[in-house]
Tab-separated table of C-alpha atoms in Angstrom:
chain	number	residue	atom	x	y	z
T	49	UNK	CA	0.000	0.000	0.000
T	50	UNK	CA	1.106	3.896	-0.643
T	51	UNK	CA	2.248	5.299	2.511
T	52	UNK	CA	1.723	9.167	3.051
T	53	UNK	CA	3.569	10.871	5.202
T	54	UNK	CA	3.161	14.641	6.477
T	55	UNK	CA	5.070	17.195	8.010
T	56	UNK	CA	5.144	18.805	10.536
T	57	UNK	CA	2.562	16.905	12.888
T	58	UNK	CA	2.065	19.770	15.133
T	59	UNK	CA	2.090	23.235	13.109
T	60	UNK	CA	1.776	26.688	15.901
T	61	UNK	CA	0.853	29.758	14.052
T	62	UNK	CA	-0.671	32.990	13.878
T	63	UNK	CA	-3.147	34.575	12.642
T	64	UNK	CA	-1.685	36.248	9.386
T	65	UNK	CA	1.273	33.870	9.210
T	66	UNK	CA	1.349	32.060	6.417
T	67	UNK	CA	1.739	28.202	6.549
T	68	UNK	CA	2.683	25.204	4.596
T	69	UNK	CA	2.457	21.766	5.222
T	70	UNK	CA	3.489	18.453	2.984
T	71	UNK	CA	2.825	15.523	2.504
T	72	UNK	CA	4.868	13.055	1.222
T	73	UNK	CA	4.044	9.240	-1.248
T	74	UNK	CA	6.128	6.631	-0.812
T	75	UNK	CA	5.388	6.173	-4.150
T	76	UNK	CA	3.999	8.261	-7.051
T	77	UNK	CA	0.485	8.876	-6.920
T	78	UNK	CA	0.657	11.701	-10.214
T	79	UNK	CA	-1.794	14.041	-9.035
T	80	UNK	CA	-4.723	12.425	-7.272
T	81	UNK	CA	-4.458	14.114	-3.772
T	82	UNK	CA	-6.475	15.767	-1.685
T	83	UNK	CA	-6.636	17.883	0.956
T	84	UNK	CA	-9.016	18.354	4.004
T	85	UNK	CA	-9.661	20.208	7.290
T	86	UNK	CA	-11.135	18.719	10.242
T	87	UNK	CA	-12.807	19.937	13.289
T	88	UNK	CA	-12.940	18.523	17.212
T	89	UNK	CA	-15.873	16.573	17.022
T	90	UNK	CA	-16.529	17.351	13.377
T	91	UNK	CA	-16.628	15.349	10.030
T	92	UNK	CA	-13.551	15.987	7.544
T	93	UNK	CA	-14.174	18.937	4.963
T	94	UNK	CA	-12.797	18.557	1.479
T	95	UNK	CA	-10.332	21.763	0.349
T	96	UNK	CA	-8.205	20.863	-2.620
T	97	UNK	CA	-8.481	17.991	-5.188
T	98	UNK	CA	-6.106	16.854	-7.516
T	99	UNK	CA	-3.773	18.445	-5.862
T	100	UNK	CA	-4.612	22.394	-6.667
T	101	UNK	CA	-8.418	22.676	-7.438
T	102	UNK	CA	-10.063	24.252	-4.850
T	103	UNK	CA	-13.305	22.715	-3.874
T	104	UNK	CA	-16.005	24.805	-4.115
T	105	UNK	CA	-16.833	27.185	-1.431
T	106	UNK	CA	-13.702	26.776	0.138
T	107	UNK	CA	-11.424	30.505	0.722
T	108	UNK	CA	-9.096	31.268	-2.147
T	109	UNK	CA	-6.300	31.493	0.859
T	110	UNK	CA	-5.917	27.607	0.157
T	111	UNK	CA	-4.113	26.607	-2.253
T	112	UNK	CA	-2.111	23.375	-3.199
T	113	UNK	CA	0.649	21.865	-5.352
T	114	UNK	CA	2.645	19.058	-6.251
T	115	UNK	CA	2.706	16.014	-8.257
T	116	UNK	CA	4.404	12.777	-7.690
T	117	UNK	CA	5.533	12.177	-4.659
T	118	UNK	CA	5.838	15.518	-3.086
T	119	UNK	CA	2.831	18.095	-2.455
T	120	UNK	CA	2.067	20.618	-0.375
T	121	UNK	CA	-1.005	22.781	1.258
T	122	UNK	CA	-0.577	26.439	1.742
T	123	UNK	CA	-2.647	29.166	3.689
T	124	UNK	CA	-1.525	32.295	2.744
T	125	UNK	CA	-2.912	34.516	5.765
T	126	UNK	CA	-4.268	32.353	8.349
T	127	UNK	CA	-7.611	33.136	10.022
T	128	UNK	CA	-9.291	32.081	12.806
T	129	UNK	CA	-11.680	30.038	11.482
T	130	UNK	CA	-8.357	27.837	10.050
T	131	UNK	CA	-7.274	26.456	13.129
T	132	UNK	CA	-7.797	22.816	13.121
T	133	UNK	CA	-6.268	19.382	11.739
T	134	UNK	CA	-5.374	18.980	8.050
T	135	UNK	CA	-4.987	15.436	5.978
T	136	UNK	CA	-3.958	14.698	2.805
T	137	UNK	CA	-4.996	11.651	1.036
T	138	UNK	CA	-4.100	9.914	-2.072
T	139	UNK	CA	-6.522	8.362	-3.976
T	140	UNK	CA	-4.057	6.868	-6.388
T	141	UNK	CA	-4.664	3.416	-5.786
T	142	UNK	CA	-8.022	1.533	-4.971
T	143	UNK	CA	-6.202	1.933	-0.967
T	144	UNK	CA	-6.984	5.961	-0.580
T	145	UNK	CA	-4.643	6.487	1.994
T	146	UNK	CA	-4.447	9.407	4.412
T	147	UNK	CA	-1.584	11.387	6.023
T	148	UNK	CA	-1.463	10.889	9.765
T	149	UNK	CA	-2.645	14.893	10.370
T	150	UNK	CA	-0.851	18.062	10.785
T	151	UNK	CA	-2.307	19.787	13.776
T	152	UNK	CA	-2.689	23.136	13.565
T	153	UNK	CA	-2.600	25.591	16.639
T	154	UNK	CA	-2.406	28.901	17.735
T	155	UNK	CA	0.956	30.395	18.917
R	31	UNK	CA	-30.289	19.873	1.326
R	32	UNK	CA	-27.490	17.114	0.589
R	33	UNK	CA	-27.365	14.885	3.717
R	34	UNK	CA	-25.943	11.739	5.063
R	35	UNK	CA	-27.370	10.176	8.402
R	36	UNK	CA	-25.424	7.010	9.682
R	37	UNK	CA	-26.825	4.723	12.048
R	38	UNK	CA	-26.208	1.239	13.756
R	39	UNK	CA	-23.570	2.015	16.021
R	40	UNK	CA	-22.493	0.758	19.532
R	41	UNK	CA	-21.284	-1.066	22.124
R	42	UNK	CA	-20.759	-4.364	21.046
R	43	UNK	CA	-18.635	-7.405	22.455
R	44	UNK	CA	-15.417	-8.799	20.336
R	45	UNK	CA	-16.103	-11.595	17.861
R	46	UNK	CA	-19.977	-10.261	17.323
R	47	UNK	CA	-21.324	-8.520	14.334
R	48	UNK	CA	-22.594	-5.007	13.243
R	49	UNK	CA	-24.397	-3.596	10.535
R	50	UNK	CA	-24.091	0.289	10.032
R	51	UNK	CA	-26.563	2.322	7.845
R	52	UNK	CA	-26.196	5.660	6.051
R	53	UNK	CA	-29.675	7.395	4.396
R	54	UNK	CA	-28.811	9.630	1.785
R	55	UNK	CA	-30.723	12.659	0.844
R	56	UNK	CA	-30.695	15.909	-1.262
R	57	UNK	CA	-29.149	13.671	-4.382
R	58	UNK	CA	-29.006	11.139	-7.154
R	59	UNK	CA	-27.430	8.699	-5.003
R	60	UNK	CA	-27.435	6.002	-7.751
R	61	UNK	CA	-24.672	8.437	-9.773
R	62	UNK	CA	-22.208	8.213	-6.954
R	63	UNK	CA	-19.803	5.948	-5.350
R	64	UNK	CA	-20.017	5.739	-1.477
R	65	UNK	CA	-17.329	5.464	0.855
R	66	UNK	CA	-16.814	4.713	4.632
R	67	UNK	CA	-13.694	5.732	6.516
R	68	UNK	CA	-13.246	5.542	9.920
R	69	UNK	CA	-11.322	7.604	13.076
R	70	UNK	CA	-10.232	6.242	16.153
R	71	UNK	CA	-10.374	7.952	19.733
R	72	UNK	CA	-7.433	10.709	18.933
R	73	UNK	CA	-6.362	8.963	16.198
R	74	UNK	CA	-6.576	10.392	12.104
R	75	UNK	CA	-8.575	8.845	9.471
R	76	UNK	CA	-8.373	5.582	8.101
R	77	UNK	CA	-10.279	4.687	4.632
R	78	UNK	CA	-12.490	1.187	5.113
R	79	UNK	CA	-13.925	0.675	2.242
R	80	UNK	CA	-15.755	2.107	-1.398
R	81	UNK	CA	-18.358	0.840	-3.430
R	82	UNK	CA	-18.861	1.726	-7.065
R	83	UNK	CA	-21.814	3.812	-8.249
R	84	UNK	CA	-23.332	0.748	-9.868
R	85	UNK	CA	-22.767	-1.795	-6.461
R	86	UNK	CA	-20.410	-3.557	-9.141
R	87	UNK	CA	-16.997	-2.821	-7.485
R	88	UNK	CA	-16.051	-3.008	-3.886
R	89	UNK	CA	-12.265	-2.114	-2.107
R	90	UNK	CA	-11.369	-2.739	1.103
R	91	UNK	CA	-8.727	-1.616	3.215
R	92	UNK	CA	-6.318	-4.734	3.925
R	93	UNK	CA	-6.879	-4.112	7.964
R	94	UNK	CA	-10.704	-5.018	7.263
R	95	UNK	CA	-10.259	-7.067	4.313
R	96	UNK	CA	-12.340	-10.560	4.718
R	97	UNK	CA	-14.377	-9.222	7.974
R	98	UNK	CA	-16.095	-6.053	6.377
R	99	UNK	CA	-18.531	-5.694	3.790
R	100	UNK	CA	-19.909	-2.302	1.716
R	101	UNK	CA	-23.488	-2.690	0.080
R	102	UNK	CA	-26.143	-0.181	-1.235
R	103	UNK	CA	-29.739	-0.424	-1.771
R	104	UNK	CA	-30.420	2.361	-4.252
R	105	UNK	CA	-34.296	1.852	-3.812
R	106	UNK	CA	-33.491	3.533	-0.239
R	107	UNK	CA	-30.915	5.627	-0.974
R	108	UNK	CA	-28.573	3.700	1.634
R	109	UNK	CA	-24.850	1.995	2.090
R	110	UNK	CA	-24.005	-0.270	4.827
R	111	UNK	CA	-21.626	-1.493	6.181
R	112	UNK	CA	-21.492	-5.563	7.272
R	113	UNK	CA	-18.825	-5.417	10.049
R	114	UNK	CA	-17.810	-9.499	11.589
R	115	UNK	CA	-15.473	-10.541	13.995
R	116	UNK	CA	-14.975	-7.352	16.033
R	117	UNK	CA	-11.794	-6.393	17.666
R	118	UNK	CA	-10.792	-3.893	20.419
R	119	UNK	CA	-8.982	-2.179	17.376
R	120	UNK	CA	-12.329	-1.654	14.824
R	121	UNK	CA	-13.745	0.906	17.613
R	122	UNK	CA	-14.023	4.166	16.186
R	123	UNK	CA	-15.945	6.306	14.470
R	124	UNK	CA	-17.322	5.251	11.626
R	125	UNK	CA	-18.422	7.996	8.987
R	126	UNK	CA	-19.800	7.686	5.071
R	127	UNK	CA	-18.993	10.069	2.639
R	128	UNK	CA	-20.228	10.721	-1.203
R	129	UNK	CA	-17.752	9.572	-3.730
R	130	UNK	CA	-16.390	12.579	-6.217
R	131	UNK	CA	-14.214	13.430	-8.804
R	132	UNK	CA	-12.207	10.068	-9.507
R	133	UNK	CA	-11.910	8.994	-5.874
R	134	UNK	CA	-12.232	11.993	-3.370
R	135	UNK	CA	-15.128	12.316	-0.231
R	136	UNK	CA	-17.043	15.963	-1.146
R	137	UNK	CA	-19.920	15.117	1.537
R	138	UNK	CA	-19.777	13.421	4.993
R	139	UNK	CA	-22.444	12.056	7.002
R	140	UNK	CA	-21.752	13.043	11.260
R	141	UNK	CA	-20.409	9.694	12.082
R	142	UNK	CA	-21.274	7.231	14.039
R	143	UNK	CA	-19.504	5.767	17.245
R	144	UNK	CA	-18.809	1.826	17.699
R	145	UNK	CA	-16.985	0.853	20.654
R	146	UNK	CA	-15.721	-2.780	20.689
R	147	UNK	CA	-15.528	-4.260	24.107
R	148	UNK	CA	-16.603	-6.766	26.660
């Protein structure tokens, strides 16, 4: 199965900053990835497929990009609202693997 | 509105059996694939399992593979999920989700919570 991998695990931030996280294959997965955001106690919320269209509805702050084996998510002026836990996921392979979370906080 | 209601969960003892539902609503759910992934206690997501618009294909993930299995009933606009032989490590949980654009989850039902344990 294709392992993902992200980075960092634990993200602190502010609000403004701007913040990118990656995720890694352990194989190439081209450019079926995803990105989503998720909540305490909340389902997961889809932000980016194929690795740089934005989902609709979702703030033109996120972006992504990448291909391969390497991609990552970027918020380019954090707000409030975007503190939470973000996964990628491939969706490659008939496995659909997700990252193990980036969590991130407020510094 | 577009809406996905899962049901069925609990407490249940290792070895015994669960079925979980999801209604769908607000959509042609005969055009889409359904999904269910699942989330631990503190833990991150873990895909279990996709079924193809048409019921025709089914994946698994290899940590359910031969215990779990994904159906539909279009009639009732509802997946489910056959879960067998339990273990301490299947509690989580469990949420469905529409299938989208090749292989992504655009819509997610509110979970529901099976604990495993005697």
């Amino acid at each position: 199965d294709i392992q993902m991998t992200q980075s960092p695990s634990t993200l602190s931030a502010s609000v403004g900053d701007r913040v990118t996280i990656t995720c890694r294959a352990s194989q190439s997965v081209s450019n079926w990835l995803a990105w989503y955001q998720q909540k305490p106690g909340k389902a997961p919320k889809l932000l980016i497929y194929k690795a740089s269209s934005l989902e609709s509805g979702v703030p033109s702050r996120f972006s992504g990009s990448g291909s391969g084996t390497e991609f990552t998510l970027t918020i380019s002026s954090l707000q409030p609202d975007d503190f939470a836990t973000y996964y990628c996921q491939q969706y490659d392979t008939y496995s659909y693997t997700f990252g193990q979370g980036t969590k991130l906080e407020i510094k | 509105q577009v809406q996905l209601v899962e049901s069925g969960g609990g407490v249940v003892q290792p070895g015994r059996s669960l079925r979980l539902s999801c209604a769908a609503s607000g959509f042609t759910f005969s055009s889409y694939a359904m999904h269910w992934v699942r989330q631990a206690p503190g833990k991150g997501l873990e895909w279990v399992a996709i079924i193809s618009s048409d019921g025709s294909k089914k994946y698994y993930a290899d940590s359910v593979k031969g215990r779990i299995t994904i159906s539909r009933d279009d009639s009732k606009n509802t997946v489910y999920l056959q879960m067998n032989s339990l273990r301490a490590e299947d509690t989580a949980v469990y949420y469905c989700a529409r299938g989208q654009y090749g292989g992504v989850t655009t819509v997610w039902g509110q979970g529901t919570l099976v604990t495993v344990s005697s």
